[in-house]
Short mmCIF file of C-alpha atoms in Angstrom, two decimals:
data_model
loop_
_atom_site.label_atom_id
_atom_site.label_comp_id
_atom_site.label_asym_id
_atom_site.label_seq_id
_atom_site.Cartn_x
_atom_site.Cartn_y
_atom_site.Cartn_z
CA MET A 1 56.24 -30.08 -7.10
CA VAL A 2 56.21 -27.52 -4.28
CA ARG A 3 52.88 -26.37 -2.83
CA VAL A 4 52.49 -22.92 -1.27
CA HIS A 5 50.66 -23.14 2.06
CA GLY A 6 51.41 -19.50 2.92
CA PRO A 7 52.92 -16.84 0.64
CA GLY A 8 54.88 -14.67 3.07
CA LEU A 9 55.08 -10.90 2.64
CA LEU A 10 56.47 -10.84 -0.91
CA THR A 11 57.81 -14.06 -2.41
CA THR A 12 58.57 -14.14 -6.14
CA VAL A 13 60.31 -16.40 -8.63
CA GLN A 14 63.59 -14.82 -9.73
CA ASP A 15 66.67 -15.73 -11.75
CA LEU A 16 69.43 -13.48 -13.13
CA GLY A 17 66.94 -11.41 -15.11
CA ARG A 18 66.40 -10.53 -18.76
CA PRO A 19 69.15 -8.09 -19.89
CA GLY A 20 69.02 -6.49 -23.32
CA TRP A 21 65.37 -5.44 -23.34
CA GLY A 22 65.76 -1.96 -21.87
CA ARG A 23 65.26 -0.21 -25.22
CA PHE A 24 61.76 -1.69 -25.24
CA GLY A 25 60.99 -0.39 -21.77
CA VAL A 26 61.55 -3.79 -20.09
CA THR A 27 63.87 -3.68 -17.11
CA GLY A 28 66.49 -6.38 -16.58
CA GLY A 29 65.02 -7.30 -13.20
CA GLY A 30 66.01 -10.58 -11.59
CA ALA A 31 67.30 -11.33 -8.11
CA LEU A 32 68.21 -8.25 -6.09
CA ASP A 33 71.02 -10.13 -4.31
CA ARG A 34 72.69 -11.87 -7.24
CA ALA A 35 75.47 -13.36 -5.12
CA ALA A 36 72.99 -15.11 -2.82
CA LEU A 37 71.13 -16.54 -5.82
CA ILE A 38 74.27 -17.71 -7.63
CA LEU A 39 75.85 -19.29 -4.55
CA GLY A 40 72.56 -20.95 -3.59
CA ASN A 41 72.25 -22.46 -7.05
CA ARG A 42 75.83 -23.72 -6.98
CA LEU A 43 75.20 -25.36 -3.59
CA VAL A 44 72.37 -27.47 -5.08
CA GLY A 45 74.17 -28.28 -8.34
CA ASN A 46 72.26 -25.86 -10.61
CA GLU A 47 73.46 -23.46 -13.24
CA PRO A 48 74.07 -20.03 -11.65
CA GLY A 49 70.96 -18.50 -13.23
CA ALA A 50 68.42 -21.19 -12.33
CA ALA A 51 65.08 -19.90 -11.05
CA ALA A 52 64.69 -19.69 -7.27
CA LEU A 53 62.38 -17.97 -4.79
CA GLU A 54 63.22 -14.50 -3.52
CA VAL A 55 61.75 -14.11 -0.03
CA THR A 56 61.30 -10.61 1.42
CA LEU A 57 61.32 -10.02 5.21
CA VAL A 58 58.59 -12.57 6.07
CA GLY A 59 58.91 -15.93 4.38
CA PRO A 60 56.44 -18.45 2.98
CA ARG A 61 55.32 -21.89 4.08
CA LEU A 62 56.25 -24.45 1.43
CA ALA A 63 55.35 -28.15 1.23
CA PHE A 64 57.51 -30.52 -0.84
CA GLU A 65 55.80 -33.44 -2.56
CA ALA A 66 59.09 -35.27 -3.26
CA PRO A 67 62.48 -35.41 -1.52
CA THR A 68 64.31 -32.26 -2.59
CA VAL A 69 67.79 -30.85 -1.98
CA VAL A 70 67.40 -27.23 -0.91
CA ALA A 71 69.74 -24.37 -0.02
CA VAL A 72 68.56 -21.22 1.76
CA THR A 73 70.91 -18.29 1.26
CA GLY A 74 70.83 -14.56 1.86
CA ALA A 75 69.11 -13.08 4.91
CA ASP A 76 68.42 -15.04 8.06
CA LEU A 77 64.62 -15.05 8.09
CA GLY A 78 64.23 -18.02 10.44
CA ALA A 79 63.95 -20.93 7.97
CA ARG A 80 62.82 -24.18 9.63
CA VAL A 81 62.12 -27.70 8.43
CA GLU A 82 60.14 -30.13 10.55
CA GLY A 83 60.44 -27.70 13.48
CA GLN A 84 64.24 -27.52 13.34
CA MET A 85 66.31 -24.53 12.27
CA ALA A 86 67.48 -25.12 8.71
CA PRO A 87 71.14 -24.46 7.94
CA ARG A 88 71.93 -21.36 5.91
CA TRP A 89 74.37 -21.36 3.02
CA SER A 90 74.48 -25.16 3.04
CA PRO A 91 72.46 -27.82 1.15
CA PHE A 92 70.03 -30.04 3.03
CA LEU A 93 67.38 -32.59 2.12
CA VAL A 94 63.68 -31.92 2.68
CA PRO A 95 61.80 -35.24 2.73
CA ALA A 96 58.63 -35.97 0.79
CA GLY A 97 55.80 -34.28 2.67
CA GLY A 98 58.21 -32.02 4.56
CA GLU A 99 57.56 -28.31 5.06
CA LEU A 100 59.94 -25.40 4.88
CA VAL A 101 58.61 -22.50 6.95
CA PHE A 102 59.98 -19.12 8.00
CA ALA A 103 59.56 -17.50 11.41
CA PRO A 104 59.25 -13.72 10.89
CA GLY A 105 60.90 -11.02 12.92
CA GLY A 106 64.57 -11.99 12.62
CA PRO A 107 67.15 -9.76 14.28
CA VAL A 108 67.55 -6.31 12.73
CA GLY A 109 70.65 -6.10 10.60
CA ARG A 110 70.54 -9.69 9.36
CA GLY A 111 69.31 -8.88 5.87
CA ALA A 112 66.00 -8.38 4.09
CA ARG A 113 65.87 -11.10 1.41
CA ALA A 114 66.47 -14.84 1.47
CA TYR A 115 66.68 -17.17 -1.52
CA VAL A 116 65.25 -20.68 -1.67
CA CYS A 117 67.16 -22.67 -4.28
CA VAL A 118 66.13 -26.24 -5.16
CA ALA A 119 68.07 -28.87 -7.10
CA GLY A 120 66.74 -28.66 -10.66
CA GLY A 121 65.41 -25.10 -10.20
CA PHE A 122 61.79 -24.02 -10.45
CA ASP A 123 60.65 -25.10 -13.90
CA LEU A 124 58.32 -22.32 -15.06
CA PRO A 125 57.93 -21.10 -18.66
CA PRO A 126 60.54 -18.45 -19.56
CA VAL A 127 59.37 -15.06 -20.86
CA MET A 128 61.88 -13.11 -22.96
CA GLY A 129 64.53 -15.61 -21.97
CA SER A 130 63.98 -15.39 -18.21
CA ARG A 131 61.78 -16.92 -15.51
CA SER A 132 62.08 -13.79 -13.33
CA THR A 133 58.90 -12.14 -12.12
CA ASP A 134 58.38 -8.57 -13.36
CA LEU A 135 55.83 -7.19 -10.90
CA THR A 136 55.43 -3.90 -12.77
CA GLY A 137 54.81 -5.52 -16.14
CA ALA A 138 52.93 -8.48 -14.59
CA PHE A 139 54.77 -11.16 -16.55
CA GLY A 140 57.32 -13.89 -15.90
CA GLY A 141 57.59 -16.15 -12.88
CA LEU A 142 54.18 -17.44 -11.82
CA GLU A 143 51.64 -15.36 -13.78
CA GLY A 144 53.70 -12.22 -13.27
CA ARG A 145 52.84 -11.92 -9.57
CA ALA A 146 53.97 -12.79 -6.06
CA LEU A 147 53.11 -16.23 -4.70
CA ARG A 148 49.68 -16.91 -3.21
CA THR A 149 48.36 -19.65 -0.97
CA GLY A 150 47.45 -22.66 -3.08
CA ASP A 151 50.05 -22.07 -5.81
CA ARG A 152 51.99 -25.07 -7.12
CA LEU A 153 55.56 -24.69 -8.34
CA PRO A 154 57.04 -27.38 -10.63
CA VAL A 155 60.62 -28.38 -9.91
CA GLY A 156 63.07 -29.36 -12.65
CA THR A 157 65.19 -32.50 -12.65
CA SER A 158 68.77 -32.74 -11.46
CA ASP A 159 71.25 -35.34 -12.70
CA ARG A 160 73.51 -34.93 -9.67
CA PRO A 161 73.35 -37.67 -7.00
CA VAL A 162 71.80 -36.44 -3.77
CA GLU A 163 74.76 -37.62 -1.70
CA ASP A 164 77.12 -35.56 -3.88
CA LEU A 165 75.01 -32.42 -3.53
CA LEU A 166 74.82 -32.77 0.24
CA ARG A 167 78.62 -32.72 0.43
CA LEU A 168 78.92 -29.28 -1.19
CA GLU A 169 79.92 -26.27 0.86
CA LEU A 170 81.11 -22.71 0.26
CA ALA A 171 84.84 -22.48 -0.37
CA ASP A 172 84.93 -19.10 1.39
CA GLY A 173 82.78 -17.68 4.15
CA ALA A 174 79.20 -16.58 3.55
CA PRO A 175 78.36 -12.88 3.14
CA THR A 176 77.24 -10.95 6.22
CA TYR A 177 74.54 -8.30 6.39
CA GLN A 178 75.26 -6.15 9.37
CA SER A 179 74.04 -2.58 9.83
CA PRO A 180 75.35 0.09 9.46
CA ALA A 181 76.57 -0.66 5.95
CA THR A 182 78.96 1.20 3.67
CA ALA A 183 78.34 1.42 -0.08
CA ARG A 184 81.07 2.63 -2.40
CA VAL A 185 80.02 4.92 -5.24
CA VAL A 186 81.39 6.65 -8.32
CA LEU A 187 80.17 10.24 -8.27
CA GLY A 188 78.03 11.40 -11.19
CA PRO A 189 76.83 11.34 -13.90
CA GLN A 190 75.13 14.61 -12.86
CA GLN A 191 77.38 15.69 -10.00
CA ASP A 192 77.29 19.23 -11.43
CA ARG A 193 73.56 19.41 -10.70
CA PHE A 194 74.31 19.43 -6.94
CA THR A 195 76.02 21.96 -4.71
CA ASP A 196 79.37 21.13 -3.14
CA ALA A 197 77.63 21.16 0.24
CA GLY A 198 75.01 18.76 -1.11
CA VAL A 199 77.64 16.28 -2.33
CA ALA A 200 79.46 16.56 1.00
CA ALA A 201 76.20 15.86 2.85
CA PHE A 202 75.63 12.79 0.67
CA LEU A 203 79.09 11.40 1.45
CA GLY A 204 78.81 12.40 5.10
CA GLY A 205 75.52 10.64 5.81
CA PRO A 206 74.48 8.37 7.31
CA TYR A 207 71.06 7.56 5.82
CA SER A 208 68.27 5.34 7.14
CA VAL A 209 66.17 3.00 5.00
CA THR A 210 62.48 3.87 4.98
CA SER A 211 59.58 1.41 4.94
CA ARG A 212 58.85 2.43 1.33
CA ALA A 213 61.90 0.58 -0.01
CA ASP A 214 60.98 -2.13 -2.53
CA ARG A 215 62.35 -4.04 -5.53
CA MET A 216 62.58 -0.83 -7.56
CA GLY A 217 64.77 1.05 -5.12
CA VAL A 218 65.90 1.82 -1.60
CA ARG A 219 64.38 5.08 -0.38
CA LEU A 220 66.58 6.79 2.18
CA ILE A 221 66.15 9.58 4.71
CA GLY A 222 68.99 11.64 6.11
CA PRO A 223 70.95 14.82 5.31
CA PRO A 224 69.31 16.52 2.29
CA VAL A 225 71.37 16.58 -0.91
CA ALA A 226 70.95 20.13 -2.22
CA HIS A 227 70.48 20.73 -5.96
CA SER A 228 72.24 23.55 -7.76
CA ARG A 229 69.87 23.88 -10.75
CA GLY A 230 66.60 22.23 -9.81
CA ALA A 231 65.50 18.60 -9.56
CA ASP A 232 64.27 18.03 -13.13
CA LEU A 233 66.09 17.07 -16.28
CA ARG A 234 65.29 15.35 -19.57
CA SER A 235 64.49 11.67 -18.99
CA GLU A 236 67.32 9.24 -19.74
CA GLY A 237 68.28 5.64 -19.14
CA ILE A 238 68.93 4.57 -15.54
CA ALA A 239 71.73 2.24 -14.50
CA HIS A 240 71.47 -0.40 -11.78
CA GLY A 241 72.71 1.32 -8.62
CA ALA A 242 72.04 4.87 -9.77
CA VAL A 243 71.39 7.26 -6.86
CA GLN A 244 68.74 9.71 -7.99
CA VAL A 245 67.71 12.68 -5.87
CA PRO A 246 64.18 14.14 -6.26
CA GLY A 247 63.15 17.60 -5.15
CA ASN A 248 63.04 16.74 -1.44
CA GLY A 249 66.80 16.03 -1.45
CA GLN A 250 66.42 12.47 -0.13
CA PRO A 251 68.37 9.87 -2.18
CA ILE A 252 66.84 6.80 -3.82
CA VAL A 253 69.20 3.97 -4.80
CA LEU A 254 67.70 2.13 -7.78
CA LEU A 255 67.82 -1.67 -7.77
CA ALA A 256 67.24 -4.44 -10.31
CA GLY A 257 63.47 -3.84 -10.48
CA ARG A 258 63.88 -0.15 -11.37
CA GLN A 259 62.19 1.70 -14.22
CA THR A 260 64.22 1.97 -17.44
CA VAL A 261 64.22 5.81 -17.70
CA GLY A 262 63.89 8.69 -15.27
CA GLY A 263 64.19 12.46 -15.04
CA TYR A 264 65.78 13.13 -11.65
CA PRO A 265 69.47 14.05 -11.47
CA LYS A 266 71.79 11.33 -10.21
CA VAL A 267 74.47 12.26 -7.71
CA ALA A 268 76.34 8.92 -7.88
CA THR A 269 76.19 5.27 -8.89
CA VAL A 270 76.83 2.40 -6.46
CA ILE A 271 79.60 0.10 -7.69
CA GLY A 272 78.70 -3.42 -8.80
CA ALA A 273 80.52 -5.03 -5.87
CA ASP A 274 78.16 -3.39 -3.35
CA LEU A 275 74.77 -3.70 -5.07
CA ASP A 276 73.94 -7.00 -3.35
CA ARG A 277 74.57 -5.49 0.07
CA LEU A 278 72.14 -2.65 -0.63
CA ALA A 279 69.45 -5.18 -1.57
CA GLN A 280 69.76 -6.66 1.94
CA LEU A 281 69.05 -3.42 3.80
CA ARG A 282 65.93 -3.66 5.97
CA PRO A 283 63.69 -0.73 6.88
CA GLY A 284 65.44 1.04 9.72
CA ASP A 285 68.97 -0.03 8.69
CA THR A 286 71.57 2.66 8.05
CA VAL A 287 74.03 3.13 5.19
CA ALA A 288 76.85 5.55 4.43
CA PHE A 289 78.45 6.25 1.05
CA GLU A 290 82.13 6.37 0.16
CA ALA A 291 83.45 7.74 -3.16
CA VAL A 292 85.94 5.75 -5.27
CA ASP A 293 87.21 6.28 -8.81
CA VAL A 294 86.24 4.19 -11.83
CA ALA A 295 89.43 2.09 -11.81
CA VAL A 296 88.91 1.05 -8.18
CA ALA A 297 85.22 0.37 -8.80
CA ARG A 298 86.06 -1.89 -11.76
CA ALA A 299 88.73 -3.82 -9.85
CA LEU A 300 86.46 -4.38 -6.83
CA THR A 301 83.55 -5.51 -9.01
CA LEU A 302 85.67 -7.96 -11.03
CA GLU A 303 87.00 -9.38 -7.77
CA ALA A 304 83.46 -9.82 -6.42
CA HIS A 305 82.34 -11.56 -9.63
CA ALA A 306 85.33 -13.91 -9.49
CA ARG A 307 84.25 -15.11 -6.04
CA LEU A 308 81.00 -16.41 -7.57
CA GLY A 309 82.61 -18.73 -10.12
CA GLU A 310 82.69 -22.52 -10.23
CA ARG A 311 85.27 -22.64 -7.44
CA ALA A 312 82.89 -20.85 -5.06
CA VAL A 313 81.70 -24.26 -3.82
CA ALA A 314 83.62 -27.47 -3.25
CA PRO A 315 82.98 -30.94 -1.79
CA ARG A 316 83.69 -31.40 1.88
CA ARG A 317 86.90 -33.30 2.40
CA GLY A 318 85.84 -35.25 5.46
CA ALA A 319 82.69 -37.09 6.46
CA VAL A 320 79.48 -35.14 6.12
CA ALA A 321 78.13 -34.08 9.51
CA GLY A 322 74.60 -35.20 10.28
CA TRP A 323 71.74 -32.75 10.48
CA SER A 324 68.34 -34.18 11.25
CA VAL A 325 65.26 -33.76 13.35
CA PRO A 326 65.69 -35.24 16.87
CA VAL A 327 64.25 -38.78 16.98
CA TRP A 328 62.79 -40.47 20.06
CA ASN A 329 62.94 -44.25 20.37
CA ASP A 330 59.67 -44.97 22.16
CA GLU A 331 56.18 -43.50 22.30
CA GLU A 332 56.65 -42.07 25.80
CA THR A 333 59.65 -39.95 24.82
CA ARG A 334 58.66 -39.05 21.26
CA MET A 335 57.90 -35.36 20.59
CA PRO A 336 54.09 -35.03 20.68
CA GLU A 337 52.15 -32.77 18.33
CA ALA A 338 49.85 -31.32 20.99
CA ALA A 339 50.81 -27.92 22.30
CA ASN A 340 52.14 -27.36 25.83
CA PRO A 341 52.94 -30.90 27.00
CA THR A 342 55.58 -31.78 29.58
CA ILE A 343 58.23 -33.97 28.00
CA THR A 344 60.62 -36.23 29.84
CA ALA A 345 63.30 -37.70 27.60
CA GLY A 346 64.92 -40.81 28.99
CA ALA A 347 68.36 -42.24 28.33
CA THR A 348 67.24 -43.73 25.03
CA ALA A 349 66.21 -40.34 23.62
CA GLN A 350 69.34 -39.74 21.55
CA PRO A 351 69.89 -38.08 18.17
CA THR A 352 70.29 -40.59 15.36
CA PRO A 353 73.25 -40.37 12.98
CA HIS A 354 71.78 -39.34 9.66
CA ALA A 355 72.88 -37.98 6.34
CA PRO A 356 72.59 -34.19 6.07
CA GLY A 357 68.90 -34.37 5.33
CA ILE A 358 65.81 -34.01 7.43
CA GLY A 359 63.27 -36.43 8.75
CA ALA A 360 65.05 -39.57 9.93
CA THR A 361 62.43 -42.31 10.21
CA ARG A 362 61.58 -44.49 13.18
CA GLY A 363 63.11 -47.46 11.44
CA GLU A 364 66.36 -45.60 10.93
CA ALA A 365 66.41 -44.67 14.60
CA GLU A 366 65.96 -48.25 15.78
CA GLY A 367 68.39 -49.85 13.35
CA GLY A 368 71.81 -49.07 11.96
CA ALA A 369 74.87 -48.15 13.92
CA GLY A 370 73.11 -47.20 17.13
CA PRO A 371 72.74 -43.89 18.93
CA ALA A 372 75.33 -41.15 18.82
CA ALA A 373 76.75 -39.56 21.94
CA TRP A 374 75.01 -36.48 23.23
CA SER A 375 76.73 -33.17 22.50
CA PRO A 376 75.89 -29.56 23.35
CA GLU A 377 74.75 -29.12 19.76
CA GLY A 378 72.36 -32.08 20.15
CA VAL A 379 70.84 -30.58 23.29
CA VAL A 380 70.33 -27.26 21.52
CA ARG A 381 68.59 -29.03 18.64
CA VAL A 382 66.18 -30.76 21.02
CA ILE A 383 65.35 -27.47 22.76
CA GLU A 384 64.82 -25.67 19.43
CA ALA A 385 62.52 -28.46 18.20
CA ALA A 386 60.53 -28.31 21.45
CA ARG A 387 60.06 -24.58 21.17
CA ALA A 388 59.00 -24.90 17.54
CA ALA A 389 56.36 -27.43 18.59
CA GLY A 390 54.84 -25.01 21.11
CA VAL A 391 56.24 -26.75 24.21
CA THR A 392 56.23 -24.56 27.31
CA ARG A 393 58.05 -26.95 29.65
CA LEU A 394 60.74 -29.48 28.80
CA ARG A 395 62.67 -31.89 31.02
CA LEU A 396 65.54 -33.75 29.38
CA ALA A 397 67.12 -36.50 31.46
CA VAL A 398 69.95 -38.60 29.97
CA ALA A 399 71.43 -40.83 32.66
CA SER A 400 74.34 -41.98 30.50
CA ALA A 401 75.42 -38.38 30.00
CA GLY A 402 74.71 -37.24 33.56
CA LEU A 403 72.22 -34.73 32.16
CA ASP A 404 69.06 -33.60 33.94
CA LEU A 405 67.82 -30.38 32.36
CA GLU A 406 64.51 -28.57 32.87
CA LEU A 407 63.43 -25.64 30.73
CA ALA A 408 60.47 -23.30 31.30
CA LEU A 409 59.77 -21.19 28.21
CA GLY A 410 60.49 -17.55 28.92
CA ALA A 411 62.63 -18.39 31.96
CA THR A 412 66.17 -19.42 32.80
CA VAL A 413 66.89 -23.17 32.63
CA THR A 414 66.91 -24.58 36.14
CA GLY A 415 67.23 -27.94 37.81
CA GLY A 416 64.02 -27.71 39.80
CA GLU A 417 60.39 -26.69 39.49
CA PRO A 418 59.74 -23.39 37.72
CA THR A 419 58.92 -20.42 39.89
CA ALA A 420 55.60 -18.61 39.75
CA THR A 421 57.23 -16.01 37.50
CA GLU A 422 58.51 -18.75 35.19
CA ARG A 423 55.11 -20.37 35.02
CA GLN A 424 53.37 -17.15 34.04
CA PRO A 425 55.48 -14.37 32.49
CA ALA A 426 54.03 -10.86 32.61
CA THR A 427 53.73 -10.73 28.84
CA ALA A 428 53.69 -13.77 26.61
CA ALA A 429 56.07 -14.10 23.66
CA PRO A 430 54.91 -12.73 20.30
CA PRO A 431 52.71 -15.13 18.35
CA ALA A 432 53.80 -17.61 15.73
CA ALA A 433 54.18 -16.59 12.12
CA PRO A 434 50.93 -15.19 10.73
CA ALA A 435 49.53 -16.09 7.35
CA LEU A 436 49.80 -12.85 5.43
CA GLY A 437 47.17 -11.61 3.02
CA ALA A 438 44.34 -11.23 5.55
CA PRO A 439 43.86 -9.09 8.69
CA VAL A 440 45.88 -10.52 11.56
CA ALA A 441 45.22 -10.17 15.27
CA ALA A 442 48.62 -10.74 16.85
CA VAL A 443 47.93 -10.84 20.56
CA SER A 444 49.29 -11.92 23.93
CA GLU A 445 47.58 -11.93 27.30
CA VAL A 446 48.73 -9.73 30.17
CA ALA A 447 48.06 -10.91 33.69
CA ASP A 448 46.21 -8.34 35.79
CA GLY A 449 45.69 -10.22 38.99
CA ALA A 450 41.91 -10.52 38.46
CA ALA A 451 41.71 -14.24 37.86
CA ASP A 452 38.18 -14.48 39.20
CA GLY A 453 36.79 -11.22 37.76
CA ASP A 454 33.72 -11.00 35.61
CA GLY A 455 35.57 -9.56 32.58
CA GLY A 456 33.47 -6.41 32.58
CA GLY A 457 30.23 -8.29 32.10
CA ASP A 458 30.65 -8.74 28.33
CA GLY A 459 32.24 -12.17 28.31
CA ASP A 460 35.52 -10.74 27.02
CA GLY A 461 37.66 -12.36 29.73
CA ASP A 462 39.38 -10.81 32.70
CA ARG A 463 42.76 -10.01 31.22
CA ASP A 464 44.22 -7.20 29.19
CA VAL A 465 45.69 -8.24 25.87
CA VAL A 466 48.62 -6.70 24.04
CA ILE A 467 48.21 -6.42 20.28
CA HIS A 468 51.44 -6.98 18.34
CA ALA A 469 52.50 -5.76 14.91
CA PRO A 470 51.73 -8.48 12.31
CA VAL A 471 54.76 -7.43 10.20
CA LEU A 472 57.59 -4.96 10.50
CA GLY A 473 57.10 -1.50 9.02
CA ALA A 474 55.65 1.92 9.83
CA PHE A 475 52.68 1.85 12.22
CA TYR A 476 49.85 4.29 11.56
CA ARG A 477 46.64 4.96 13.47
CA ARG A 478 44.88 6.31 10.36
CA ALA A 479 44.09 4.58 7.07
CA ALA A 480 45.28 7.74 5.28
CA PRO A 481 46.61 11.14 6.43
CA ASP A 482 43.24 12.83 5.85
CA GLN A 483 41.22 10.09 7.55
CA PRO A 484 40.08 9.99 11.20
CA LEU A 485 41.76 7.82 13.81
CA LEU A 486 40.83 4.16 13.47
CA ALA A 487 40.57 3.84 17.26
CA GLU A 488 41.10 6.12 20.24
CA VAL A 489 42.32 5.53 23.77
CA GLY A 490 39.31 4.92 25.99
CA GLY A 491 37.13 3.97 23.04
CA ARG A 492 35.37 0.64 22.71
CA VAL A 493 36.20 -1.62 19.75
CA ASP A 494 34.58 -4.77 18.45
CA ALA A 495 36.29 -8.08 17.74
CA GLY A 496 37.97 -7.87 14.36
CA GLN A 497 37.86 -4.06 14.20
CA VAL A 498 40.90 -2.41 12.63
CA VAL A 499 42.81 -0.31 15.17
CA GLY A 500 45.85 0.55 13.02
CA VAL A 501 47.81 -0.33 9.90
CA VAL A 502 51.44 -1.25 9.22
CA GLU A 503 53.00 -0.12 5.95
CA VAL A 504 55.96 -2.02 4.48
CA MET A 505 57.18 -2.24 0.89
CA LYS A 506 54.19 -0.13 -0.24
CA THR A 507 51.75 -2.70 1.15
CA TYR A 508 49.38 -2.17 4.08
CA HIS A 509 48.51 -4.72 6.76
CA ASP A 510 45.61 -4.26 9.16
CA VAL A 511 46.16 -4.48 12.91
CA VAL A 512 42.89 -5.81 14.32
CA ALA A 513 41.38 -6.21 17.77
CA PRO A 514 41.20 -9.91 18.66
CA ARG A 515 38.13 -9.37 20.84
CA ALA A 516 35.75 -6.65 21.96
CA GLY A 517 37.09 -4.32 24.61
CA ILE A 518 38.45 -0.90 25.51
CA VAL A 519 41.65 0.50 23.99
CA SER A 520 43.57 1.34 27.16
CA ALA A 521 46.80 2.52 25.49
CA PHE A 522 48.74 2.72 22.24
CA LEU A 523 52.28 1.42 22.72
CA ALA A 524 53.67 2.79 19.44
CA GLU A 525 53.55 6.35 18.16
CA ASP A 526 51.76 7.25 14.94
CA GLY A 527 54.30 6.81 12.13
CA GLN A 528 56.77 4.89 14.31
CA PHE A 529 58.78 2.06 12.75
CA VAL A 530 57.96 -1.24 14.49
CA GLU A 531 59.41 -4.73 14.27
CA TYR A 532 57.35 -7.88 13.79
CA GLY A 533 55.76 -8.84 17.12
CA GLN A 534 56.40 -5.45 18.73
CA PRO A 535 53.51 -4.36 21.01
CA VAL A 536 51.48 -1.56 19.43
CA ALA A 537 48.32 -1.37 21.59
CA ARG A 538 46.77 -2.66 24.80
CA LEU A 539 43.15 -3.77 25.00
CA ALA A 540 41.26 -3.97 28.30
CA PRO A 541 38.11 -6.04 28.89
CA GLY A 542 34.82 -4.41 27.97
CA GLY A 543 34.15 -2.79 31.34
CA LYS A 544 37.69 -1.56 32.00
CA GLY A 545 39.03 1.64 30.51
CA GLY A 546 41.97 3.88 31.22
CA PRO A 547 45.68 3.33 30.69
#
């Protein structure tokens, strides 16, 4: 059983969908990136169409009640287990009681959707032959909806030995999701409904992905595609990858969650080999289109499908490399749970050889074959685990390796005491992953040199704070175009008051003031696309106004 401690932005149960129901108005649906789902399932010993979790942009927080072999494929959304970065495109073991969490705000261009595949698959009741979630029809998956905090997901059984699963790896390299992307298309079926200049503009591009992209389709903005005879026609069936163009001339590429019929003319259809890449475009990414003929499209698509067959994964030939949480051998050098400690790791603080799972126990660390030699990779793992635990200063001293390393978060690693700048950066790092579904005040303090001030007399503190975007998307200062500004520069706001909203995937997330004060500046324009953690406003203490 897997318990949901945080749902993420949009996390749904998906498999390969329910084809054959289109004549009844039911879309095929399923995973938008089919390759990532299939390869993830093969890495954990499942059938290619086993149910997994599709994670969009900001991932969930999942707790595993039993040891489970997991593979995270698709986009790099910052998956971590026990504070350590989880490997992508490779199976690993989450121990009983372990948590898989995602840190939002990954680098732009690294994909939009990740897939969490577990050995045995998620064992939910199939509807019309599929466990996929149909959000429009509100059926399939878990009650036909996205995950919520408190949900419990049953996991099926696997007859494959854990040690065999952990030896699996991709036979070829993993897909990459860089931007700009190129999608190959076959022109038509209504190419005649567009002017020659309009078709040339479509193939010339490029186009940017808007924040209104979702499971139904990727809405683009770029050179208008001009119609020759209007933007309406009799409704007809819509293929996966169809590029329809409404009256505004801006293309929409339809994905697996599309409607079954539509009445806009379609300038082209994306070939099957490139559909997965389109599903990984993030808001703000760019794409260009290239025309190919049907024969080339068929050959490329068959080739792409062949790469997903049984030979897509194979056992490692050599010994399986260890991958585990760093383990300390005494209480003084063990990673503490409290935030912001100073840690000194002595010569005995060495990574323990461990099977490619997570959560080596204290007993395992003290027994067995003894400690492994330190390596650069081991040092990086310790630093990553320290950062994940909220550590702001780390000293790692290993006499046997001649290593004496001191790290101040937000500063360059040095061999001495941190400087005043290192101790107190001008602006703190963006906050940890928020729990979505409620208003979030993402905030960092900004030093203003008034350490002994009275905070304006309202008890609000003596520092400005910077409010960060709780998710990526389009930032707006109004709840709707015809509504007044939620907050104005120079105006006073109360703690918890909404000062803006961020729209992404047709959902809206409040940006709230973490305390009472004066809005001294907005750091993002109305309608501007912002990344997770990007500063959007500055709040001064109650008695301080002005920019």
